[in-house]
mmCIF file of C-alpha atoms in Angstrom:
data_model
loop_
_atom_site.group_PDB
_atom_site.id
_atom_site.type_symbol
_atom_site.label_atom_id
_atom_site.label_comp_id
_atom_site.label_asym_id
_atom_site.label_seq_id
_atom_site.Cartn_x
_atom_site.Cartn_y
_atom_site.Cartn_z
ATOM 1 C CA GLU A 1 -0.377 0.189 -0.060
ATOM 2 C CA ASP A 2 1.368 3.572 -0.853
ATOM 3 C CA GLN A 3 1.906 5.128 2.723
ATOM 4 C CA VAL A 4 3.212 9.231 1.736
ATOM 5 C CA THR A 5 4.085 10.928 5.282
ATOM 6 C CA GLN A 6 4.619 14.676 6.151
ATOM 7 C CA SER A 7 6.837 16.034 8.697
ATOM 8 C CA PRO A 8 6.416 18.320 11.131
ATOM 9 C CA GLU A 9 2.556 18.340 10.829
ATOM 10 C CA ALA A 10 3.117 22.187 12.182
ATOM 11 C CA LEU A 11 5.532 24.577 11.150
ATOM 12 C CA ARG A 12 5.579 27.979 12.769
ATOM 13 C CA LEU A 13 8.304 30.913 11.811
ATOM 14 C CA GLN A 14 9.119 34.265 11.619
ATOM 15 C CA GLU A 15 9.110 36.083 8.118
ATOM 16 C CA GLY A 16 12.263 36.138 6.954
ATOM 17 C CA GLU A 17 13.140 32.639 9.166
ATOM 18 C CA SER A 18 13.667 30.150 5.597
ATOM 19 C CA SER A 19 12.736 26.115 6.383
ATOM 20 C CA SER A 20 12.181 23.077 4.962
ATOM 21 C CA LEU A 21 9.001 20.490 5.188
ATOM 22 C CA ASN A 22 9.674 16.406 4.893
ATOM 23 C CA CYS A 23 8.342 14.326 2.665
ATOM 24 C CA SER A 24 8.711 10.610 2.858
ATOM 25 C CA TYR A 25 7.240 8.064 0.355
ATOM 26 C CA THR A 26 6.509 4.162 0.191
ATOM 27 C CA VAL A 27 5.377 3.529 -2.866
ATOM 28 C CA SER A 28 5.723 0.582 -5.193
ATOM 29 C CA GLY A 29 6.379 2.047 -8.778
ATOM 30 C CA LEU A 30 6.540 6.130 -7.934
ATOM 31 C CA ARG A 31 4.969 8.036 -11.801
ATOM 32 C CA GLY A 32 5.753 11.440 -9.801
ATOM 33 C CA LEU A 33 5.162 12.510 -6.639
ATOM 34 C CA PHE A 34 2.740 16.868 -6.581
ATOM 35 C CA TRP A 35 3.150 19.477 -4.023
ATOM 36 C CA TYR A 36 0.098 21.695 -3.485
ATOM 37 C CA ARG A 37 -0.504 24.304 -1.490
ATOM 38 C CA GLN A 38 -4.615 24.395 0.667
ATOM 39 C CA ASP A 39 -5.472 27.745 2.589
ATOM 40 C CA PRO A 40 -8.671 26.651 4.998
ATOM 41 C CA GLY A 41 -12.027 25.480 2.969
ATOM 42 C CA LYS A 42 -9.902 24.999 -0.385
ATOM 43 C CA GLY A 43 -8.889 23.219 -2.219
ATOM 44 C CA PRO A 44 -5.495 22.123 -2.902
ATOM 45 C CA GLU A 45 -3.284 24.191 -5.661
ATOM 46 C CA PHE A 46 -1.009 23.188 -7.650
ATOM 47 C CA LEU A 47 2.968 23.837 -7.070
ATOM 48 C CA PHE A 48 5.482 21.422 -8.632
ATOM 49 C CA THR A 49 5.139 18.327 -10.481
ATOM 50 C CA LEU A 50 9.102 15.588 -9.373
ATOM 51 C CA TYR A 51 8.745 12.814 -11.535
ATOM 52 C CA SER A 52 12.890 11.315 -10.895
ATOM 53 C CA ALA A 53 15.349 11.455 -7.602
ATOM 54 C CA GLY A 54 17.808 14.307 -8.549
ATOM 55 C CA GLU A 55 15.045 17.077 -9.729
ATOM 56 C CA GLU A 56 14.125 20.654 -8.360
ATOM 57 C CA LYS A 57 11.317 22.816 -9.220
ATOM 58 C CA GLU A 58 11.145 26.438 -7.945
ATOM 59 C CA LYS A 59 9.066 28.327 -7.684
ATOM 60 C CA GLU A 60 8.931 31.766 -6.228
ATOM 61 C CA ARG A 61 10.425 31.510 -2.775
ATOM 62 C CA LEU A 62 9.767 27.834 -3.142
ATOM 63 C CA LYS A 63 12.126 25.037 -4.316
ATOM 64 C CA ALA A 64 10.734 21.275 -4.039
ATOM 65 C CA THR A 65 13.817 18.760 -4.109
ATOM 66 C CA LEU A 66 13.557 14.426 -4.980
ATOM 67 C CA THR A 67 15.838 11.457 -3.503
ATOM 68 C CA LYS A 68 13.991 7.993 -3.825
ATOM 69 C CA LYS A 69 12.476 7.882 -0.953
ATOM 70 C CA GLU A 70 11.804 11.509 -0.433
ATOM 71 C CA SER A 71 10.943 15.258 -1.385
ATOM 72 C CA PHE A 72 11.873 19.017 0.624
ATOM 73 C CA LEU A 73 9.989 22.110 -0.061
ATOM 74 C CA HIS A 74 12.320 24.230 0.791
ATOM 75 C CA ILE A 75 10.651 28.083 2.365
ATOM 76 C CA THR A 76 13.225 30.713 1.734
ATOM 77 C CA ALA A 77 12.746 34.364 2.902
ATOM 78 C CA PRO A 78 8.558 33.127 3.859
ATOM 79 C CA LYS A 79 6.731 36.251 3.383
ATOM 80 C CA PRO A 80 3.555 35.716 6.246
ATOM 81 C CA GLU A 81 0.694 35.512 2.910
ATOM 82 C CA ASP A 82 2.793 32.526 2.319
ATOM 83 C CA SER A 83 1.343 30.547 5.266
ATOM 84 C CA ALA A 84 -1.143 27.721 4.142
ATOM 85 C CA THR A 85 -1.121 24.110 4.319
ATOM 86 C CA TYR A 86 0.967 22.404 1.617
ATOM 87 C CA LEU A 87 0.520 18.935 1.149
ATOM 88 C CA CYS A 88 1.874 16.302 -0.887
ATOM 89 C CA ALA A 89 0.590 12.767 -2.461
ATOM 90 C CA VAL A 90 2.359 10.301 -5.274
ATOM 91 C CA GLN A 91 1.054 8.733 -8.134
ATOM 92 C CA ALA A 92 1.934 4.842 -7.801
ATOM 93 C CA VAL A 93 0.981 2.164 -10.486
ATOM 94 C CA ASN A 94 -1.398 0.599 -9.654
ATOM 95 C CA ALA A 95 -1.474 -3.732 -8.520
ATOM 96 C CA GLY A 96 -1.675 -4.106 -12.800
ATOM 97 C CA GLY A 97 1.271 -1.872 -12.959
ATOM 98 C CA THR A 98 -0.669 0.684 -14.390
ATOM 99 C CA SER A 99 -1.720 4.219 -13.221
ATOM 100 C CA TYR A 100 -4.397 6.527 -14.433
ATOM 101 C CA GLY A 101 -3.796 9.647 -11.623
ATOM 102 C CA LYS A 102 -4.993 8.420 -7.924
ATOM 103 C CA LEU A 103 -2.801 10.538 -5.996
ATOM 104 C CA THR A 104 -2.498 9.299 -2.707
ATOM 105 C CA PHE A 105 -1.519 12.211 0.047
ATOM 106 C CA GLY A 106 0.613 12.945 3.483
ATOM 107 C CA GLN A 107 -1.940 14.724 5.597
ATOM 108 C CA GLY A 108 0.063 17.661 5.193
ATOM 109 C CA THR A 109 2.115 21.115 7.279
ATOM 110 C CA ILE A 110 1.153 23.825 8.648
ATOM 111 C CA LEU A 111 2.842 26.484 7.994
ATOM 112 C CA THR A 112 2.660 29.769 9.852
ATOM 113 C CA VAL A 113 4.369 32.825 9.251
ATOM 114 C CA HIS A 114 4.810 35.189 11.606
ATOM 115 C CA PRO A 115 5.657 38.733 10.320
ATOM 116 C CA GLU B 1 -7.232 30.996 -16.301
ATOM 117 C CA PRO B 2 -10.005 28.200 -17.016
ATOM 118 C CA GLU B 3 -10.141 25.994 -13.496
ATOM 119 C CA VAL B 4 -12.771 23.558 -12.324
ATOM 120 C CA THR B 5 -15.909 24.800 -10.501
ATOM 121 C CA GLN B 6 -18.232 22.823 -7.858
ATOM 122 C CA THR B 7 -22.018 23.278 -6.464
ATOM 123 C CA PRO B 8 -22.874 23.657 -4.412
ATOM 124 C CA SER B 9 -20.437 24.913 -1.924
ATOM 125 C CA HIS B 10 -22.496 23.774 0.940
ATOM 126 C CA GLN B 11 -24.647 20.776 0.877
ATOM 127 C CA VAL B 12 -27.238 20.012 3.994
ATOM 128 C CA THR B 13 -29.386 16.861 4.182
ATOM 129 C CA GLN B 14 -31.013 13.981 6.252
ATOM 130 C CA MET B 15 -29.029 10.641 6.633
ATOM 131 C CA GLY B 16 -30.438 8.260 4.244
ATOM 132 C CA GLN B 17 -31.820 11.498 1.721
ATOM 133 C CA GLU B 18 -29.602 10.461 -2.147
ATOM 134 C CA VAL B 19 -26.889 13.826 -2.713
ATOM 135 C CA ILE B 20 -25.843 14.713 -6.015
ATOM 136 C CA LEU B 21 -22.761 16.855 -5.933
ATOM 137 C CA ARG B 22 -21.334 18.838 -9.409
ATOM 138 C CA CYS B 23 -18.541 19.701 -11.078
ATOM 139 C CA VAL B 24 -17.616 21.756 -14.626
ATOM 140 C CA PRO B 25 -14.260 20.129 -15.191
ATOM 141 C CA ILE B 26 -11.473 21.787 -16.683
ATOM 142 C CA SER B 27 -12.917 21.773 -20.762
ATOM 143 C CA ASN B 28 -9.993 20.391 -23.284
ATOM 144 C CA HIS B 29 -9.537 17.394 -20.480
ATOM 145 C CA LEU B 30 -10.158 13.763 -19.991
ATOM 146 C CA TYR B 31 -9.268 12.485 -16.616
ATOM 147 C CA PHE B 32 -11.137 13.513 -14.091
ATOM 148 C CA TYR B 33 -11.655 12.424 -10.492
ATOM 149 C CA TRP B 34 -13.730 12.838 -7.276
ATOM 150 C CA TYR B 35 -11.487 13.034 -4.022
ATOM 151 C CA ARG B 36 -12.405 13.748 -0.269
ATOM 152 C CA GLN B 37 -12.086 15.148 2.967
ATOM 153 C CA ILE B 38 -12.825 14.617 6.450
ATOM 154 C CA LEU B 39 -12.105 17.458 8.870
ATOM 155 C CA GLY B 40 -8.463 17.292 10.451
ATOM 156 C CA GLN B 41 -7.982 14.305 7.874
ATOM 157 C CA LYS B 42 -6.020 13.213 5.072
ATOM 158 C CA VAL B 43 -7.305 13.851 1.875
ATOM 159 C CA GLU B 44 -8.131 10.542 0.550
ATOM 160 C CA PHE B 45 -9.162 9.675 -3.628
ATOM 161 C CA LEU B 46 -12.681 8.268 -4.123
ATOM 162 C CA VAL B 47 -13.152 7.352 -6.904
ATOM 163 C CA SER B 48 -10.800 7.740 -11.209
ATOM 164 C CA PHE B 49 -13.486 8.767 -14.783
ATOM 165 C CA TYR B 50 -11.968 8.421 -18.327
ATOM 166 C CA ASN B 51 -13.951 7.641 -21.490
ATOM 167 C CA ASN B 52 -17.170 6.762 -20.230
ATOM 168 C CA GLU B 53 -15.548 4.490 -17.461
ATOM 169 C CA ILE B 54 -14.396 4.326 -13.927
ATOM 170 C CA SER B 55 -10.993 3.291 -14.637
ATOM 171 C CA GLU B 56 -10.405 3.142 -10.517
ATOM 172 C CA LYS B 57 -11.965 3.553 -7.540
ATOM 173 C CA SER B 58 -10.883 2.498 -3.195
ATOM 174 C CA GLU B 59 -12.187 0.965 -0.993
ATOM 175 C CA ILE B 60 -14.188 3.456 0.159
ATOM 176 C CA PHE B 61 -16.239 3.958 -3.550
ATOM 177 C CA ASP B 62 -19.226 1.496 -2.819
ATOM 178 C CA ASP B 63 -22.613 0.404 -3.678
ATOM 179 C CA GLN B 64 -23.796 3.354 -2.584
ATOM 180 C CA PHE B 65 -22.057 5.546 -4.507
ATOM 181 C CA SER B 66 -21.552 6.222 -8.789
ATOM 182 C CA VAL B 67 -20.706 9.099 -11.120
ATOM 183 C CA GLU B 68 -21.637 10.206 -14.088
ATOM 184 C CA ARG B 69 -20.929 12.320 -16.878
ATOM 185 C CA PRO B 70 -24.341 13.458 -18.266
ATOM 186 C CA ASP B 71 -22.702 15.873 -21.165
ATOM 187 C CA GLY B 72 -19.917 17.853 -21.933
ATOM 188 C CA SER B 73 -19.223 19.579 -19.173
ATOM 189 C CA ASN B 74 -20.526 18.090 -15.639
ATOM 190 C CA PHE B 75 -19.836 14.933 -14.231
ATOM 191 C CA THR B 76 -21.337 14.300 -11.605
ATOM 192 C CA LEU B 77 -21.188 12.347 -7.786
ATOM 193 C CA LYS B 78 -24.200 11.004 -6.140
ATOM 194 C CA ILE B 79 -24.417 9.653 -2.647
ATOM 195 C CA ARG B 80 -28.562 7.161 -2.944
ATOM 196 C CA SER B 81 -28.132 6.941 0.575
ATOM 197 C CA THR B 82 -26.109 9.751 2.974
ATOM 198 C CA LYS B 83 -24.943 8.488 6.875
ATOM 199 C CA LEU B 84 -23.083 10.444 8.942
ATOM 200 C CA GLU B 85 -19.464 9.908 7.853
ATOM 201 C CA ASP B 86 -19.949 10.842 4.441
ATOM 202 C CA SER B 87 -19.312 13.784 5.801
ATOM 203 C CA ALA B 88 -16.880 15.426 4.246
ATOM 204 C CA MET B 89 -15.477 18.362 2.503
ATOM 205 C CA TYR B 90 -15.789 16.406 -1.592
ATOM 206 C CA PHE B 91 -13.671 17.388 -4.232
ATOM 207 C CA CYS B 92 -12.984 17.342 -8.494
ATOM 208 C CA ALA B 93 -10.400 17.433 -10.400
ATOM 209 C CA SER B 94 -9.765 17.067 -13.407
ATOM 210 C CA ARG B 95 -5.727 16.301 -15.558
ATOM 211 C CA LEU B 96 -5.301 16.717 -19.227
ATOM 212 C CA ARG B 97 -4.720 12.865 -20.293
ATOM 213 C CA LEU B 98 -0.376 13.900 -21.749
ATOM 214 C CA ALA B 99 1.906 11.065 -23.560
ATOM 215 C CA GLY B 100 3.903 9.251 -20.536
ATOM 216 C CA GLY B 101 0.418 9.539 -18.760
ATOM 217 C CA VAL B 102 1.684 12.014 -15.555
ATOM 218 C CA ASN B 103 0.721 15.427 -14.528
ATOM 219 C CA GLU B 104 -0.315 17.387 -12.405
ATOM 220 C CA GLN B 105 -4.384 17.686 -11.383
ATOM 221 C CA PHE B 106 -6.366 20.613 -11.048
ATOM 222 C CA PHE B 107 -8.965 20.817 -8.281
ATOM 223 C CA GLY B 108 -11.631 22.747 -7.581
ATOM 224 C CA PRO B 109 -13.199 24.810 -4.143
ATOM 225 C CA GLY B 110 -14.962 21.759 -2.623
ATOM 226 C CA THR B 111 -18.831 21.021 -1.418
ATOM 227 C CA ARG B 112 -18.288 21.024 2.025
ATOM 228 C CA LEU B 113 -21.373 17.918 2.731
ATOM 229 C CA THR B 114 -22.771 17.423 5.942
ATOM 230 C CA VAL B 115 -25.644 14.871 7.407
ATOM 231 C CA LEU B 116 -28.082 15.822 9.964
#
């Protein structure tokens, strides 16, 4: 069974204080790892897709990296508007060796950035 | 920018009643999904739909659930006889099928279902 574990559960930062969020995964065959941002009462908002170990993606203050066992979301000099829950999800092959896009999510990291 | 829309934003129903949640996926997308998120818990996969049929479903998606694409734009989730434990936020998502089959899903804003 595919498993995704995120840490920490919650993270409080001061504005400008850089940090990293972790996503550890166990899957039978990884097709892709996704990072989403979720604001309270809203749907997940797509941030990044990573396909293979060693890959990196950047967007503004966010940088996502991938190894064979985990992914990191690095936040550089965060601002209060970066406060949200960050979700990690994996797409893997199913028991039949195919993939129709099912995502397995972690429980998320609640990030709060204080001014 | 194209987006996934969902209606209603909040649905309150009595236990045992049928509900239909509606979604309009992004127009050129070919794969459609339903997920749910019980308050304080993970987002959970329910079902995927492609080429007018279910391609994959989870254990949660039992005989009480069904999906339909009644026309070229809408995608619906029906719960035949709601239970208290069906109370959750339901998200619709869609993705564009690309060569290799791996690309991001775009989520709607969700429908909050409350079963009394």
